[in-house]
XYZ file of C-alpha atoms in Angstrom:
664
model
C 155.627 53.106 209.775
C 153.477 50.734 207.722
C 149.880 51.797 207.294
C 147.189 49.834 209.062
C 145.358 47.309 206.869
C 141.820 46.090 207.489
C 140.811 42.494 207.421
C 138.189 41.257 205.015
C 134.637 40.911 206.290
C 134.817 37.061 206.538
C 138.031 37.077 208.616
C 136.859 40.020 210.732
C 133.620 38.283 211.662
C 135.469 35.011 212.379
C 138.087 36.967 214.379
C 141.005 35.352 212.608
C 144.122 36.795 211.027
C 143.864 38.052 207.446
C 146.780 38.532 205.044
C 144.821 41.291 203.191
C 145.440 39.873 199.675
C 143.099 41.060 196.946
C 140.754 40.247 195.380
C 140.572 37.413 197.935
C 142.748 36.703 200.963
C 144.573 33.403 201.280
C 142.278 32.080 204.000
C 139.073 32.737 201.996
C 140.582 31.412 198.786
C 141.712 28.150 200.407
C 138.235 27.657 201.974
C 136.377 28.247 198.721
C 134.967 31.507 200.057
C 136.660 33.819 197.566
C 133.318 35.072 196.299
C 132.416 36.639 199.635
C 135.875 37.923 200.528
C 134.823 41.600 200.685
C 136.857 44.545 201.964
C 134.958 47.535 203.325
C 135.623 50.870 201.572
C 136.154 52.805 204.858
C 136.858 50.111 207.497
C 138.158 52.414 210.235
C 135.594 55.165 209.867
C 132.835 55.093 212.454
C 129.411 55.080 210.830
C 127.008 57.834 211.620
C 123.647 56.870 212.970
C 121.068 57.755 210.322
C 117.329 57.482 210.363
C 115.926 54.765 208.145
C 113.738 55.647 205.203
C 110.035 54.678 205.464
C 110.483 51.993 202.813
C 113.214 50.345 204.845
C 111.231 50.446 208.053
C 108.338 48.562 206.562
C 110.253 45.305 205.978
C 113.167 45.097 208.466
C 113.224 41.298 208.349
C 114.419 41.288 204.733
C 117.186 43.783 205.296
C 120.774 43.035 206.230
C 122.464 44.199 209.416
C 124.343 47.500 209.325
C 127.679 45.732 208.943
C 126.497 43.469 206.135
C 124.656 46.111 204.136
C 126.408 46.749 200.839
C 127.594 50.287 200.261
C 126.323 51.143 196.777
C 127.685 54.171 194.953
C 125.786 54.505 191.688
C 128.459 56.569 190.015
C 132.135 57.179 190.730
C 131.582 60.671 189.380
C 128.283 62.552 189.898
C 128.802 64.362 186.585
C 127.502 62.141 183.758
C 129.762 60.505 181.225
C 128.993 62.320 177.955
C 129.913 59.413 175.718
C 130.403 60.020 171.993
C 130.246 63.674 170.924
C 129.992 64.189 167.143
C 130.985 66.871 164.699
C 127.997 69.155 165.516
C 128.718 69.201 169.261
C 130.416 71.994 171.205
C 133.396 69.685 171.795
C 134.194 69.616 168.064
C 134.287 73.438 168.088
C 136.506 73.662 171.135
C 138.812 70.971 169.763
C 139.598 73.320 166.923
C 140.691 75.861 169.491
C 142.616 73.502 171.733
C 143.851 70.468 169.767
C 145.667 69.105 172.824
C 142.248 68.459 174.422
C 141.440 65.662 172.003
C 142.474 63.262 174.770
C 141.990 64.794 178.193
C 144.972 63.959 180.394
C 143.725 65.478 183.645
C 140.054 64.651 184.040
C 138.011 66.322 186.749
C 137.849 64.381 189.991
C 134.775 64.739 192.157
C 135.182 65.969 195.699
C 133.926 64.079 198.696
C 130.831 66.327 198.866
C 130.161 65.717 195.188
C 130.370 61.966 195.747
C 127.915 62.191 198.639
C 125.433 63.828 196.346
C 125.527 60.822 194.037
C 124.302 58.335 196.638
C 120.604 57.771 196.233
C 118.401 55.638 198.444
C 116.469 54.335 195.455
C 119.600 52.915 193.834
C 120.717 51.461 197.163
C 117.385 49.649 197.327
C 117.901 48.480 193.732
C 121.045 46.698 194.780
C 119.301 45.105 197.751
C 116.487 44.055 195.439
C 118.998 42.412 193.117
C 120.554 40.585 196.046
C 117.164 39.366 197.189
C 116.191 38.038 193.744
C 119.604 36.386 193.481
C 119.010 34.573 196.790
C 115.493 33.596 195.744
C 116.666 32.227 192.403
C 119.535 30.161 193.750
C 117.525 28.904 196.709
C 114.712 27.786 194.381
C 116.666 26.325 191.489
C 120.042 24.515 191.918
C 122.889 26.431 190.288
C 124.512 23.295 188.884
C 121.218 22.317 187.269
C 120.866 25.764 185.680
C 124.404 25.495 184.374
C 123.642 22.039 182.871
C 120.420 23.456 181.432
C 122.177 26.246 179.555
C 124.914 23.863 178.341
C 122.222 21.497 177.070
C 120.565 24.397 175.222
C 123.915 25.444 173.745
C 124.531 21.815 172.604
C 121.446 22.030 170.375
C 123.201 24.739 168.332
C 121.282 27.666 169.789
C 123.025 30.626 171.449
C 122.676 34.273 172.234
C 123.282 35.983 168.890
C 125.406 38.905 170.068
C 126.802 37.436 173.299
C 127.737 34.179 171.525
C 131.535 34.425 172.269
C 130.895 34.832 176.024
C 127.769 32.768 176.774
C 129.603 29.541 177.559
C 132.369 31.352 179.491
C 129.833 33.155 181.723
C 127.970 29.884 182.293
C 131.096 27.974 183.338
C 132.201 30.726 185.758
C 128.880 30.822 187.592
C 129.749 27.757 189.637
C 133.226 29.030 190.396
C 131.874 32.321 191.759
C 128.948 30.959 193.785
C 130.753 28.135 195.475
C 129.817 28.889 199.122
C 126.355 30.385 198.954
C 125.149 28.751 202.151
C 128.064 29.521 204.437
C 126.970 33.070 205.299
C 123.547 34.328 206.299
C 123.930 37.438 204.077
C 125.895 35.793 201.276
C 123.604 37.336 198.689
C 124.447 40.838 199.886
C 128.173 40.076 199.875
C 127.943 38.787 196.311
C 125.895 41.809 195.234
C 128.588 44.113 196.609
C 131.339 42.151 194.858
C 129.458 42.201 191.561
C 128.941 45.966 191.879
C 132.588 46.639 192.730
C 133.668 44.626 189.672
C 131.162 46.377 187.422
C 132.644 49.724 188.246
C 136.004 48.707 186.796
C 136.596 49.789 183.202
C 137.303 47.111 180.598
C 140.908 47.566 179.448
C 142.340 46.501 176.114
C 145.067 47.424 173.621
C 145.506 47.022 169.896
C 147.100 43.527 170.411
C 144.596 42.243 172.998
C 142.781 38.996 172.256
C 139.278 37.891 173.190
C 140.478 35.632 176.035
C 142.336 38.443 177.817
C 139.374 40.743 177.304
C 136.928 38.184 178.719
C 139.168 37.504 181.728
C 138.235 40.950 183.034
C 134.621 39.892 183.737
C 135.033 36.215 184.626
C 136.006 34.193 187.712
C 136.542 36.552 190.711
C 136.019 39.530 188.397
C 132.458 38.447 187.622
C 130.180 41.438 187.050
C 126.471 42.178 186.971
C 126.782 42.144 183.174
C 128.299 38.622 183.235
C 125.458 37.456 185.473
C 122.932 39.113 183.163
C 124.281 37.250 180.127
C 124.001 33.903 181.934
C 120.440 34.687 183.080
C 119.467 35.756 179.535
C 120.628 32.333 178.343
C 118.535 30.660 181.113
C 115.430 32.659 180.047
C 115.948 31.863 176.375
C 116.484 28.168 177.113
C 113.145 27.984 178.922
C 111.526 29.178 175.687
C 113.111 26.481 173.546
C 113.244 23.546 175.993
C 109.948 22.463 177.595
C 111.166 19.719 179.920
C 114.280 19.483 182.079
C 113.647 17.289 185.110
C 116.449 18.650 187.324
C 114.915 22.149 187.065
C 111.245 21.839 186.080
C 108.732 19.161 185.168
C 105.645 21.368 184.924
C 104.752 24.465 182.970
C 104.318 26.320 186.251
C 107.857 25.631 187.404
C 109.133 26.494 183.928
C 107.308 29.849 184.121
C 108.714 30.571 187.615
C 112.248 29.976 186.391
C 111.713 32.180 183.342
C 110.169 34.904 185.467
C 112.946 34.903 188.099
C 115.811 34.762 185.605
C 114.293 37.539 183.494
C 113.639 39.730 186.489
C 117.170 39.315 187.846
C 118.566 39.975 184.373
C 116.577 43.229 184.326
C 117.914 44.284 187.715
C 121.489 43.313 186.722
C 121.202 45.537 183.674
C 119.649 48.377 185.704
C 122.432 48.313 188.280
C 125.164 48.169 185.577
C 123.652 51.140 183.730
C 123.244 53.138 186.953
C 127.038 53.054 187.429
C 127.372 55.262 184.304
C 130.238 53.138 182.953
C 128.775 52.234 179.570
C 130.928 49.647 177.776
C 130.835 46.840 175.262
C 129.644 44.220 177.733
C 126.748 46.384 178.902
C 125.685 46.932 175.289
C 125.702 43.191 174.679
C 123.552 42.584 177.758
C 121.168 45.371 176.665
C 120.569 43.748 173.337
C 120.134 40.218 174.752
C 117.786 41.602 177.412
C 115.667 43.163 174.625
C 115.461 39.820 172.830
C 114.427 38.066 176.063
C 111.582 40.531 176.478
C 110.354 39.915 172.901
C 109.888 36.257 173.979
C 108.532 37.010 177.478
C 106.382 40.082 176.801
C 105.740 39.637 173.074
C 106.873 41.353 169.894
C 104.091 43.947 170.184
C 104.845 44.826 173.790
C 105.798 48.407 174.670
C 108.417 46.975 177.032
C 110.203 45.283 174.127
C 109.858 48.339 171.946
C 111.308 50.700 174.570
C 114.209 48.366 175.344
C 115.186 48.307 171.702
C 115.220 52.109 171.834
C 117.591 51.897 174.829
C 119.947 49.672 172.816
C 120.011 52.201 170.012
C 120.681 55.018 172.531
C 123.706 53.121 173.799
C 124.948 52.495 170.249
C 124.930 56.237 169.567
C 126.340 57.153 172.999
C 129.249 54.798 172.444
C 129.822 56.145 168.923
C 129.492 52.738 167.243
C 127.417 54.265 164.462
C 130.692 55.744 163.238
C 133.491 53.753 161.487
C 134.732 51.614 164.351
C 137.836 50.601 162.414
C 139.060 54.208 162.599
C 138.758 54.389 166.386
C 141.667 56.254 168.038
C 143.682 54.706 169.562
C 143.349 51.504 167.431
C 141.311 48.703 168.928
C 141.900 44.945 168.472
C 140.279 43.237 165.510
C 137.889 41.023 167.540
C 136.508 44.109 169.331
C 135.994 45.973 166.053
C 134.008 43.007 164.725
C 131.983 42.815 167.939
C 131.037 46.487 167.612
C 130.135 46.036 163.970
C 127.892 43.134 164.900
C 126.245 45.213 167.659
C 125.495 47.980 165.177
C 124.350 45.619 162.419
C 122.042 43.461 164.534
C 120.466 46.512 166.181
C 119.969 48.211 162.840
C 118.298 45.116 161.448
C 116.047 44.741 164.468
C 114.988 48.362 164.210
C 113.830 47.976 160.588
C 111.983 44.681 161.151
C 110.221 45.857 164.280
C 109.273 49.150 162.580
C 107.680 47.318 159.670
C 105.994 44.758 161.980
C 104.458 47.483 164.139
C 103.933 50.077 161.402
C 105.999 52.619 163.322
C 108.828 54.890 162.103
C 112.355 53.380 162.175
C 114.589 55.098 164.676
C 118.036 54.268 163.252
C 118.732 55.760 159.851
C 121.697 54.747 157.714
C 121.871 58.353 156.593
C 123.441 59.210 159.950
C 125.500 56.024 160.293
C 128.570 54.531 158.743
C 126.976 51.485 157.185
C 129.129 48.499 158.026
C 128.587 44.812 158.501
C 130.788 42.257 160.244
C 133.320 40.312 158.194
C 132.532 36.834 157.092
C 133.546 34.229 159.675
C 136.349 33.007 157.443
C 138.243 36.252 158.330
C 140.080 36.241 155.029
C 139.923 39.985 154.763
C 139.077 39.687 151.068
C 135.402 40.521 151.238
C 133.974 44.023 151.262
C 132.125 45.012 154.399
C 131.002 48.581 153.640
C 128.347 49.640 151.173
C 129.326 52.589 149.012
C 127.028 55.285 147.722
C 126.063 53.149 144.661
C 125.075 50.298 146.907
C 127.336 47.735 145.280
C 126.569 44.280 146.693
C 128.967 42.977 149.308
C 131.172 40.137 148.231
C 131.177 36.899 150.201
C 133.916 34.293 150.514
C 132.824 31.108 148.779
C 133.642 29.005 151.884
C 131.734 31.181 154.356
C 130.170 28.934 156.989
C 126.503 29.114 157.964
C 126.556 30.701 161.381
C 125.136 33.600 163.460
C 127.499 36.159 161.940
C 126.652 35.122 158.381
C 122.932 35.412 159.098
C 123.536 38.790 160.726
C 125.346 40.054 157.588
C 122.479 39.034 155.341
C 119.749 40.424 157.623
C 121.564 43.768 157.717
C 121.845 43.977 153.927
C 118.115 43.232 153.569
C 117.264 45.780 156.267
C 119.064 48.484 154.284
C 116.754 47.797 151.349
C 113.749 47.736 153.641
C 114.669 51.203 154.888
C 114.740 52.435 151.292
C 111.284 50.898 150.718
C 109.885 52.552 153.848
C 111.087 55.931 152.547
C 109.412 55.249 149.202
C 106.125 54.429 150.916
C 106.191 57.870 152.539
C 106.323 59.586 149.163
C 104.427 57.429 146.679
C 103.559 60.399 144.460
C 107.136 61.190 143.449
C 107.731 61.274 139.705
C 110.489 58.660 139.636
C 108.738 56.246 141.998
C 108.643 53.254 139.614
C 112.260 53.826 138.616
C 113.400 53.773 142.246
C 111.421 50.616 142.888
C 113.204 49.057 139.912
C 116.624 50.096 141.307
C 115.861 48.536 144.729
C 114.701 45.317 143.058
C 117.959 45.137 141.079
C 119.928 45.567 144.309
C 117.929 42.794 145.987
C 118.503 40.440 143.091
C 122.207 41.301 142.961
C 122.619 40.661 146.687
C 120.957 37.278 146.311
C 123.162 36.384 143.373
C 126.302 37.299 145.371
C 125.374 34.902 148.183
C 127.399 31.678 148.235
C 125.407 28.763 146.826
C 125.185 27.037 150.217
C 123.110 29.982 151.534
C 120.469 30.007 148.775
C 117.523 27.770 149.588
C 116.465 26.465 146.187
C 114.217 23.524 147.068
C 112.143 22.584 150.080
C 113.460 22.871 153.586
C 113.037 19.132 154.096
C 115.573 18.473 151.382
C 118.346 20.439 153.118
C 121.218 18.262 154.276
C 122.426 20.610 157.020
C 121.783 20.381 160.759
C 118.854 21.930 162.604
C 120.583 25.288 163.060
C 121.630 25.536 159.400
C 118.123 24.686 158.229
C 116.636 27.460 160.310
C 119.146 30.067 159.173
C 118.673 29.120 155.516
C 114.896 29.545 155.916
C 115.493 32.945 157.606
C 117.736 34.115 154.749
C 115.176 33.094 152.141
C 112.309 34.707 154.058
C 114.215 37.994 154.303
C 114.820 37.966 150.552
C 111.162 37.246 149.827
C 110.100 39.927 152.327
C 112.083 42.613 150.485
C 110.383 41.645 147.205
C 106.997 41.449 148.977
C 107.404 45.002 150.338
C 108.452 46.270 146.887
C 105.317 44.833 145.247
C 103.215 46.091 148.133
C 104.479 49.596 147.501
C 103.220 49.393 143.905
C 99.631 48.586 144.965
C 97.083 51.392 144.941
C 95.071 49.595 147.634
C 95.437 46.489 149.739
C 92.136 45.109 148.465
C 93.482 44.717 144.926
C 96.693 42.576 145.044
C 98.320 41.714 141.715
C 99.700 38.315 140.519
C 103.331 39.214 141.332
C 102.732 39.841 145.014
C 100.471 36.838 145.140
C 103.266 34.559 143.893
C 105.717 35.949 146.447
C 103.087 35.534 149.179
C 102.557 31.913 148.172
C 106.292 31.211 148.536
C 106.488 32.952 151.915
C 103.471 31.140 153.297
C 104.620 27.749 151.967
C 108.026 28.177 153.614
C 106.511 29.315 156.952
C 104.113 26.353 156.954
C 106.977 23.994 156.221
C 108.879 25.432 159.210
C 105.809 24.838 161.367
C 105.699 21.171 160.315
C 109.478 20.738 160.757
C 109.714 22.817 163.943
C 111.199 19.881 165.934
C 114.024 19.692 163.384
C 114.914 23.427 163.623
C 116.931 25.453 166.106
C 116.393 29.165 166.752
C 119.086 30.886 164.639
C 118.340 34.441 165.807
C 114.552 34.728 165.328
C 112.059 32.290 166.730
C 109.299 30.469 164.838
C 106.546 32.686 166.269
C 108.329 35.790 164.985
C 108.649 34.256 161.510
C 104.938 33.414 161.548
C 103.886 36.910 162.619
C 106.379 38.886 160.555
C 106.347 36.852 157.320
C 103.493 34.345 157.442
C 100.597 36.607 158.415
C 101.211 39.343 155.754
C 101.515 36.598 153.104
C 98.332 34.868 154.244
C 96.516 38.227 154.311
C 97.397 39.007 150.715
C 96.372 35.517 149.634
C 92.973 35.798 151.318
C 92.422 39.224 149.751
C 93.201 37.743 146.333
C 90.831 34.824 146.757
C 88.049 37.064 147.985
C 88.495 39.586 145.198
C 88.717 36.910 142.464
C 89.464 39.169 139.500
C 89.326 37.263 136.202
C 92.997 37.889 135.510
C 93.930 36.285 138.807
C 91.691 33.341 138.104
C 93.276 32.853 134.667
C 96.785 33.102 136.077
C 96.182 30.492 138.770
C 94.326 27.397 137.637
C 94.214 25.854 141.057
C 94.229 27.156 144.640
C 94.404 23.657 146.180
C 98.000 23.860 147.473
C 97.464 27.356 148.894
C 94.249 26.297 150.628
C 96.075 23.261 152.038
C 98.780 25.539 153.507
C 96.164 27.793 155.063
C 94.413 24.735 156.518
C 97.620 23.432 158.053
C 98.333 26.852 159.528
C 94.887 27.076 161.123
C 95.021 23.513 162.432
C 98.445 23.954 164.058
C 97.299 27.107 165.830
C 94.075 25.521 167.036
C 95.809 22.547 168.603
C 98.221 24.859 170.435
C 101.427 23.623 168.810
C 102.551 27.169 167.850
C 101.070 29.421 170.516
C 98.841 28.730 173.407
C 96.428 30.922 175.390
C 98.503 33.125 177.669
C 101.489 33.348 175.298
C 102.373 36.973 174.516
C 101.683 36.761 170.732
C 98.561 34.587 171.120
C 95.994 37.353 170.465
C 97.496 38.486 167.179
C 97.941 35.020 165.711
C 94.639 33.632 167.017
C 92.568 36.497 165.582
C 94.196 36.040 162.175
C 93.536 32.328 162.416
C 89.815 32.915 163.115
C 89.512 34.906 159.910
C 91.289 32.196 157.932
C 89.016 29.608 159.417
C 85.886 31.492 158.370
C 87.250 31.695 154.831
C 88.138 27.984 154.723
C 84.681 27.086 156.003
C 83.075 29.104 153.209
C 85.330 27.404 150.625
C 84.426 23.891 151.828
C 80.751 24.734 151.736
C 80.384 26.820 148.592
C 83.688 26.582 146.737
C 85.649 29.643 145.600
C 83.333 32.332 144.400
C 83.346 33.336 140.772
C 83.827 36.978 139.901
C 80.078 37.337 139.298
C 79.355 36.209 142.860
C 81.485 38.856 144.519
C 79.435 41.794 145.797
C 79.501 44.614 143.244
C 80.169 48.268 144.037
C 77.230 49.678 145.828
C 76.449 46.357 147.585
C 78.727 46.927 150.535
C 82.156 46.106 149.161
C 83.175 49.734 148.989
C 82.265 50.253 152.595
C 84.240 47.157 153.613
C 87.363 48.289 151.666
C 87.229 51.636 153.489
C 87.913 49.851 156.765
C 91.542 49.225 155.780
C 94.376 51.413 156.964
C 96.319 53.399 154.388
C 99.495 52.053 155.924
C 100.465 49.378 153.457
C 102.699 47.586 155.958
C 100.007 47.177 158.610
C 99.079 43.498 158.948
C 98.386 43.481 162.700
C 95.183 42.794 164.576
C 93.082 45.537 162.939
C 93.804 44.187 159.475
C 92.408 40.740 160.378
C 89.423 42.198 162.200
C 88.516 44.250 159.114
C 89.077 41.335 156.773
C 86.677 39.255 158.834
C 83.894 41.635 157.815
C 84.295 41.032 154.098
C 80.798 40.650 152.633
C 81.630 37.197 151.223
C 82.533 35.857 154.669
C 79.587 37.474 156.401
C 77.189 36.082 153.768
C 78.598 32.554 153.902
C 77.111 31.749 157.270
C 75.231 34.182 159.458
C 75.724 31.959 162.471
C 79.536 32.414 162.486
C 80.599 34.672 165.355
C 82.253 37.933 164.524
C 85.789 38.565 165.821
């Protein structure tokens, strides 16, 4: 006798026949209702009457009926997925005893009582919260307009750096999935349940899989919370780069609301996906893009951004992508190996740059990782992609295009050198310090020499013939190279208050390039790091060293530089652009850092215009307050944040120039 089959929820409520096809029955598919064609997990089991939790009783109007409420199981197995277990783990020891256990063929299956233990009210509410935000977003902003908005943003050349292969696919599939959002009162709950069911499914692939077959597992009717999160990350990023899109927003307030809703729903989508304990490549991609969104929304100094980067690194290690991904058993397809290399490389690079920017320890050491970078986009297979113990520079194909992956390769190579410099700064008293600095400098110069000519910015940015995206990435590559040299020279200084001519020349080049990017900002497209990040990470340290040099005015510096006019002009442009609000405005997350630095620059420029640059005899001598001022500075040579600029503002020369100037 054939077993009894339950109708889907849509057919059951309409009291019509259902042919029970999955993922969507014929009736729902033909009526464009496939997205809400949901089958209950236990359709013939009578539900027990349970008392509501206090939090549910407080807002009954926002909750679904008992039949429409999505059943949310946070994990299919209450025992956590251990992820990657390395050579020091107990598994490695037991594998020596039982080699057949390398691949477990009969995993433990949780009992019904175990499964019941894994259902938590808090996670159930998380799903309802995601459904509510989804309804609010799509009821406030038209879905078609959001899709056009993201496509317009993509047409400028911008994209999500790691999710680049899937951004457009996830955007196109949004309208296919949400085609009947107004036909059911609780459509948002039905969609939330469908997204959750799909997110539980593992992503399957074999050694001969291609990227299209891989993506098909999280598109169309298999859309997941991760897919939704990638689309929403693109929406949030687009609101940063595009200030006016009439079909969505015409005012800053509406723009802020869209950014807030899309970011919040992206957060919830990620939280739900992670709660399922099914960590995979797509979740890792969403984690990284969500971190980048928060650097724009909360700021580069925000603890929220910092902690989310830590979560990305935790997932990298849990998935084992810090190991050689090409030796994964069983073998994985080439596109997936490259995707995992990119995930490791871009996270490693972000860790080093954020650590330097914030003056905090890096959390991802290449000592415990297999250092690997993605192949060049030409995919010739001829270039080397792993650094050996001697740190031989990676070879590049001469026809390598300028793209996200190329920029990622270069940023990772520079980050490896930055990690070496950070280790040197921790032990400046070592006997061979100068020798190791010389070795790192040789490596940096060798890496630059191995770059294809089209990647080396030799003249001004205005002279580049490439498009807006290519200009931005060329500037980023040059700034990373200068930053390595800057940090090397910084490590040789005994104190920040006495910069030498070498670091001054490097600072001049960095500041000039950042100022040129400010002036050409309408002709540039975010190629992985935004303009505000380049200003804070590269421009402010360079400007700080230049101001210290001008204030100190040693005779040898004066002799080496006959004129400061161009440098003063660049400082003036920087200050003017900040003051008019073209870079950051009050309320922006990085406003405080940049504005305080600008105030100090302005005080210096005012003193120059009134009195000219002081001669060495005019600088306060030891015993007149200069020693006390120098003592304000932190011993951390990489610290150029707010405290640096506050301390610099109290230089005796600036205080003496005009007593009426307000202190910072």
